[in-house]
CSV table of C-alpha atoms in Angstrom, one decimal:
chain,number,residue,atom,x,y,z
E,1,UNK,CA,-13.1,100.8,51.3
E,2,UNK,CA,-11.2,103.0,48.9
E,3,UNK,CA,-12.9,103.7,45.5
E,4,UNK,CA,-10.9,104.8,42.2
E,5,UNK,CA,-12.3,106.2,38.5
E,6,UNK,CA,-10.8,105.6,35.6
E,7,UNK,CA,-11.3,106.4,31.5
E,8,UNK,CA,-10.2,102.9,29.9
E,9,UNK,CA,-8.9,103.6,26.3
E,10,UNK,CA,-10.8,100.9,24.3
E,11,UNK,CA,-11.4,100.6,20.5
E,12,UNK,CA,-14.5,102.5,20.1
E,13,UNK,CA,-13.9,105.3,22.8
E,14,UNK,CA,-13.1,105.4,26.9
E,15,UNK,CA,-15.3,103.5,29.1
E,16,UNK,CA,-16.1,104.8,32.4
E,17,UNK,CA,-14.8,102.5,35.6
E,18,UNK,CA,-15.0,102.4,38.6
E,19,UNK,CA,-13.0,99.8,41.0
E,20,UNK,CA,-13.1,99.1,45.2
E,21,UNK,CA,-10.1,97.3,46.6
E,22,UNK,CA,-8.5,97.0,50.3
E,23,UNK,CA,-6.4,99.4,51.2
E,24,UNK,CA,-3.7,97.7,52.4
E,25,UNK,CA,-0.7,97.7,50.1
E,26,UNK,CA,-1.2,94.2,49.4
E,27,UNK,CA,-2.5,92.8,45.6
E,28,UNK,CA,-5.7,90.8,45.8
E,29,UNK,CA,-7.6,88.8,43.5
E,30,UNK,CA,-8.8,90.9,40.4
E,31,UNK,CA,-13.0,90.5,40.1
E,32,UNK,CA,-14.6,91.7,36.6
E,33,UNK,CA,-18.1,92.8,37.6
E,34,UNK,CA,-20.8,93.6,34.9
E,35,UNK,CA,-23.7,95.8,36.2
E,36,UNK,CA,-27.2,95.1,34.8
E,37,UNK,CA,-28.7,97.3,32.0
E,38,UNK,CA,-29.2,100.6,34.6
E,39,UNK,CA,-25.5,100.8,34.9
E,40,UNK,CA,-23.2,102.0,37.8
E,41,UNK,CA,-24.4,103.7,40.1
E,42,UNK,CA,-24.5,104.0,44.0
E,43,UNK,CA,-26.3,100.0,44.5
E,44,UNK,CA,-23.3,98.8,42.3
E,45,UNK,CA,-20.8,100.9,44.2
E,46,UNK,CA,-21.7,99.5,47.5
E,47,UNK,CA,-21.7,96.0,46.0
E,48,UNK,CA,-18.6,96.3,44.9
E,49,UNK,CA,-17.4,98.0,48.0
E,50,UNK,CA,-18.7,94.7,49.8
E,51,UNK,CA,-16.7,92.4,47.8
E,52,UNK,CA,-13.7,94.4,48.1
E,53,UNK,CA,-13.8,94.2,51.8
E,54,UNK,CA,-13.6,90.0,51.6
E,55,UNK,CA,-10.1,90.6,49.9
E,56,UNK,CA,-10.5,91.7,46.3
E,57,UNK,CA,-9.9,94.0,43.9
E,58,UNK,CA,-13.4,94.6,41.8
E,59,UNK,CA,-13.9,96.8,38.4
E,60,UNK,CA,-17.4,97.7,37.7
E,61,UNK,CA,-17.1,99.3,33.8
E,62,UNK,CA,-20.0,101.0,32.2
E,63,UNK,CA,-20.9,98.2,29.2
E,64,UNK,CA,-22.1,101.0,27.2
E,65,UNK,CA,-19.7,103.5,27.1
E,66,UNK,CA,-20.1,103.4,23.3
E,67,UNK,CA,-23.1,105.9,23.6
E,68,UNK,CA,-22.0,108.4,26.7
E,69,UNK,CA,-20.5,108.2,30.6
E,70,UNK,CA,-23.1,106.4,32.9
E,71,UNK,CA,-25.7,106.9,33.2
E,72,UNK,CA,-27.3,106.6,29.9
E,73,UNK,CA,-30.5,107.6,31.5
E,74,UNK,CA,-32.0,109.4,34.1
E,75,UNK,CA,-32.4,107.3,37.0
E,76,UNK,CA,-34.0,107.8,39.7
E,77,UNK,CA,-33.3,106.9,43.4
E,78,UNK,CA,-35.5,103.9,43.4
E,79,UNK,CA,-36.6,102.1,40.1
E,80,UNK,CA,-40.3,101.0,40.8
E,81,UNK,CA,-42.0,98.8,38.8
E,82,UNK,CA,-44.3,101.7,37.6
E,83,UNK,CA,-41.4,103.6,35.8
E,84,UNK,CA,-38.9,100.4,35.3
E,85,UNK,CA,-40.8,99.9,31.5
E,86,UNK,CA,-39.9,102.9,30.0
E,87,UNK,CA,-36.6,102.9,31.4
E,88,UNK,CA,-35.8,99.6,29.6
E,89,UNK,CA,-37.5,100.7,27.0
E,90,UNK,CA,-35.1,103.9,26.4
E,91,UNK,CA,-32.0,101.6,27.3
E,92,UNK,CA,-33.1,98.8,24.7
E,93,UNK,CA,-31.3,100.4,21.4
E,94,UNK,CA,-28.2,99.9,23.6
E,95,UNK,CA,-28.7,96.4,24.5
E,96,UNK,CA,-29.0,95.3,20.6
E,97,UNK,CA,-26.3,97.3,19.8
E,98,UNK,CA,-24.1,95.2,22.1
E,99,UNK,CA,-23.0,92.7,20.0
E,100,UNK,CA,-21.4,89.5,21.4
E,101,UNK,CA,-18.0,91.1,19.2
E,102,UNK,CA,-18.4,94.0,21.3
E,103,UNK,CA,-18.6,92.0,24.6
E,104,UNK,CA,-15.6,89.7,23.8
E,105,UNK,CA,-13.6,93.3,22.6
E,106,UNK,CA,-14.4,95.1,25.5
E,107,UNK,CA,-13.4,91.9,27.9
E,108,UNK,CA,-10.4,91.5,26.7
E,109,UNK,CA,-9.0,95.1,27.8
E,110,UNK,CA,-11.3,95.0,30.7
E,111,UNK,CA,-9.3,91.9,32.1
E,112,UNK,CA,-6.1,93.3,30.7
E,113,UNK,CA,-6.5,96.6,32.8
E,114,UNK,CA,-6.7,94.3,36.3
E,115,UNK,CA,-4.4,92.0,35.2
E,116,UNK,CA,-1.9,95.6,35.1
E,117,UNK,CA,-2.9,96.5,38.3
E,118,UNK,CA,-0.5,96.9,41.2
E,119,UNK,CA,-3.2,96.2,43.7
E,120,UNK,CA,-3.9,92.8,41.9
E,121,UNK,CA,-2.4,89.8,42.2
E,122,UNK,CA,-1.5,87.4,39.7
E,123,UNK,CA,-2.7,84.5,38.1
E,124,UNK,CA,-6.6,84.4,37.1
E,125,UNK,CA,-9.5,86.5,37.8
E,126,UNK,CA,-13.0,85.7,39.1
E,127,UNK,CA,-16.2,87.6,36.5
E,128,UNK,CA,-20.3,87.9,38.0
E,129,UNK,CA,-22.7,90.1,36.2
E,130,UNK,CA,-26.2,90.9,37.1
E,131,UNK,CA,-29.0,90.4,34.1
E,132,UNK,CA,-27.6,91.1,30.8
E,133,UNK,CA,-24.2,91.4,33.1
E,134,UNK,CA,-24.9,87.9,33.6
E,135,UNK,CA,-24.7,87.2,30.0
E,136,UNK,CA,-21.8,89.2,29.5
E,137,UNK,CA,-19.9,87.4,32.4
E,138,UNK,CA,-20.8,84.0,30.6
E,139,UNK,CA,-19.7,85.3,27.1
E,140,UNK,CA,-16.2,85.9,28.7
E,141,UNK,CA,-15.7,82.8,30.7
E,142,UNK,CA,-16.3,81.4,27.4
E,143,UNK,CA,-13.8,83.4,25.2
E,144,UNK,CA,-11.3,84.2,27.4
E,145,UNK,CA,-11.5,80.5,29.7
E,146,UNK,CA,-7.6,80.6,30.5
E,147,UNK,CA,-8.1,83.8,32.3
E,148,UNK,CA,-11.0,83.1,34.3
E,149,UNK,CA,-11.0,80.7,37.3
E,150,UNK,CA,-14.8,81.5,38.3
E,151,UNK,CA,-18.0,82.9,37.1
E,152,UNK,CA,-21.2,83.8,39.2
E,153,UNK,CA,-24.5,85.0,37.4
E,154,UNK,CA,-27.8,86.5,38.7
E,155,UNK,CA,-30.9,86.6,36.9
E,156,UNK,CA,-29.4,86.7,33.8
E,157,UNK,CA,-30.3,85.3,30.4
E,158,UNK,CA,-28.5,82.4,30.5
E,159,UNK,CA,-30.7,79.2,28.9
E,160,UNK,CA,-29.7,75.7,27.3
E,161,UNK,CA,-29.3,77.1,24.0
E,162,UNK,CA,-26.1,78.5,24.6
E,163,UNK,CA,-24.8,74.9,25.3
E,164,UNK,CA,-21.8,75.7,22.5
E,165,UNK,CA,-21.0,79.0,24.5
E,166,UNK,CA,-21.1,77.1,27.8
E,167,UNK,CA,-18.8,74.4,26.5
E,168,UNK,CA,-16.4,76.7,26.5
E,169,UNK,CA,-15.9,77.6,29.9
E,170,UNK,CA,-13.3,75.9,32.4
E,171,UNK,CA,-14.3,77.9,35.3
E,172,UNK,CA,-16.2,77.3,38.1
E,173,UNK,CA,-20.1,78.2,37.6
E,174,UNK,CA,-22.9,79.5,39.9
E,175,UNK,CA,-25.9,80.6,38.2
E,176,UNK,CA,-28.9,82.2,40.8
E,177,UNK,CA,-31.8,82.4,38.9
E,178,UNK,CA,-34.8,84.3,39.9
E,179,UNK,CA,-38.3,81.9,40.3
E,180,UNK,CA,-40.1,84.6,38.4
E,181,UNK,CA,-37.1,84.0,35.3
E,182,UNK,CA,-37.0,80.3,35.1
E,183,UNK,CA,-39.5,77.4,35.6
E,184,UNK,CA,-38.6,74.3,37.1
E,185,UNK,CA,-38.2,72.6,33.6
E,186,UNK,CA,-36.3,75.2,32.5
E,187,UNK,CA,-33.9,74.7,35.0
E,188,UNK,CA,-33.9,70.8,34.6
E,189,UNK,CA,-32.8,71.5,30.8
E,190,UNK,CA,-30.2,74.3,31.4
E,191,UNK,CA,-28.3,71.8,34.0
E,192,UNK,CA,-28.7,69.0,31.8
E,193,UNK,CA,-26.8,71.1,29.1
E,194,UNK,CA,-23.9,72.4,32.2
E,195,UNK,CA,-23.3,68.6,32.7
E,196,UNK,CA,-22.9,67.4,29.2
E,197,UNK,CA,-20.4,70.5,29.5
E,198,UNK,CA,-18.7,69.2,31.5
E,199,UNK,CA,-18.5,72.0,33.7
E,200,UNK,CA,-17.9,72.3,37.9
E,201,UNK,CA,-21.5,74.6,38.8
E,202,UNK,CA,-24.0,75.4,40.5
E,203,UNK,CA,-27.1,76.4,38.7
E,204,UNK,CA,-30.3,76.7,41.1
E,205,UNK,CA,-33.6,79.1,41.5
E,206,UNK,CA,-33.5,81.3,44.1
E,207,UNK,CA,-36.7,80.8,45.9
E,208,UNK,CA,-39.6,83.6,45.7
E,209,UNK,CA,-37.6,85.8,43.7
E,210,UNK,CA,-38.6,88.4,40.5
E,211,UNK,CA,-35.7,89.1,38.0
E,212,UNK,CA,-33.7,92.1,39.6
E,213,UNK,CA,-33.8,90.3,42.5
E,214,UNK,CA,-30.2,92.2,44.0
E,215,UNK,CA,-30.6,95.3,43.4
E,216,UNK,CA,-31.6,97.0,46.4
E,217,UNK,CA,-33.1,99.9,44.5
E,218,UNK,CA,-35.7,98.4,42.8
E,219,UNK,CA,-39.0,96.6,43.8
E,220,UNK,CA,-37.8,93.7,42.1
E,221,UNK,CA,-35.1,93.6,45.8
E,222,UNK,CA,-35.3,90.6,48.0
E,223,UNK,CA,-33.3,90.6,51.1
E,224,UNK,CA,-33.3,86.9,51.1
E,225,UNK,CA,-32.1,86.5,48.1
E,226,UNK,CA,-29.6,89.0,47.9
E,227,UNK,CA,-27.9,87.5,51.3
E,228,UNK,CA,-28.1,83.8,49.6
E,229,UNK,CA,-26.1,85.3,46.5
E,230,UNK,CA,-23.5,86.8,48.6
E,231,UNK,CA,-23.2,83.1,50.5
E,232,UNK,CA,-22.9,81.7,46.9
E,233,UNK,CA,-20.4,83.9,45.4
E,234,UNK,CA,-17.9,84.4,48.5
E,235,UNK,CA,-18.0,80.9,48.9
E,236,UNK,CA,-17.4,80.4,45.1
E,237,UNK,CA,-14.8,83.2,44.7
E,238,UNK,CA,-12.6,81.8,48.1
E,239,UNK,CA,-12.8,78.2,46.6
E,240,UNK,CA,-11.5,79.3,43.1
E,241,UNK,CA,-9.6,82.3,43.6
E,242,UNK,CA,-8.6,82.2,47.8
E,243,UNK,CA,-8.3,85.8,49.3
E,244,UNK,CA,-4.6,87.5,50.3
């Protein structure tokens, strides 16, 4: 599955992309997807790879281009739980620096680079994000609703109190969140907000799962759960977007 880099001119700087499509002449669907706080790197590239090879065209940016090309940090080939602390620790300045005006900026060129894409195809785009990436992917279904036709997040921060963020949305929804993230009554709460939304979703806890749950280079990976996100989101993404 062909891979490209790119240096997006945005407002504070160039953000460091990456994007996998199909390579066969023919525009697909354009996919926003937001990494979690580590950042691209080679789990996000095969994601993205995977996604691509249902029948669209994905763009994975670094959300924090504002302080240097990813990574931020030293990373190593597996993030265990023994050195994952410190890491979020030495990525935290970045997270509160990344403002909700910051997210909503950086969407809107974000979506305006696939939409000038000639390997994308019209009409609107599908946005998932993984932890804070699920946060971000929420933030712009909600400013930018006309543009977005579905939204998928995993383990993110997403909780009832942003029921005048998720009002805003018109997409489709699927939030998986980890069992170790969100009790039961949690849940209960969070979908009672999603239906006085009003929105289409899906929000559900993916059994026996830790927050991190997808990323297949931490211990926080579950094969189980990473398979049952893949069966949420194609099926999500073919519903709302279809595949060419």
């Amino acid at each position: 599955m062909p891979t490209k880099t790119f240096q997006i001119p945005m407002a504070d700087g160039h953000a460091d992309v990456f994007a996998a499509f199909p390579d066969d002449q023919v525009p697909h669907p354009g996919v926003l997807m937001y990494p979690d706080a580590f950042g691209p790197r080679p789990v996000l590239r095969e994601m993205a790879q995977k996604l691509a090879a249902h029948g669209y065209y994905v763009l994975v940016p670094n959300i924090f281009y504002r302080h240097g090309r990813a990574p931020l940090v030293a990373l190593p080939d597996h993030i265990g739980e023994e050195i994952r602390p410190a890491l979020v620790d030495q990525l935290m300045p970045f997270i509160h620096l990344h403002t909700a005006e910051r997210v909503s900026s950086d969407a809107e060129v974000y979506l305006q680079f696939l939409e000038e894409q000639p390997e994308v195809s019209t009409g609107e785009v599908g946005v998932v994000g993984y932890c804070i990436g699920g946060l971000l992917a929420t933030r712009t279904a909600a400013v930018y609703p006309s543009r977005i036709a579905a939204i998928a997040a995993f383990h993110g921060p997403v909780a009832a109190d942003r029921i005048e963020e998720l009002a805003k949305i018109t997409a489709e929804v699927h939030f998986g969140h980890a069992a170790g993230d969100l009790t039961p009554e949690a849940l209960n709460e969070l979908n009672r907000a999603l239906d006085a939304a009003q929105l289409s979703y899906n929000s559900e806890i993916y059994p026996g799962t830790i927050h991190g749950f997808t990323m297949s280079d931490t211990d926080a990976f579950d094969p189980a759960g990473l398979q049952r996100h893949w069966d949420r989101l194609l099926a999500l993404f073919e519903r709302a977007l279809g595949t060419n």
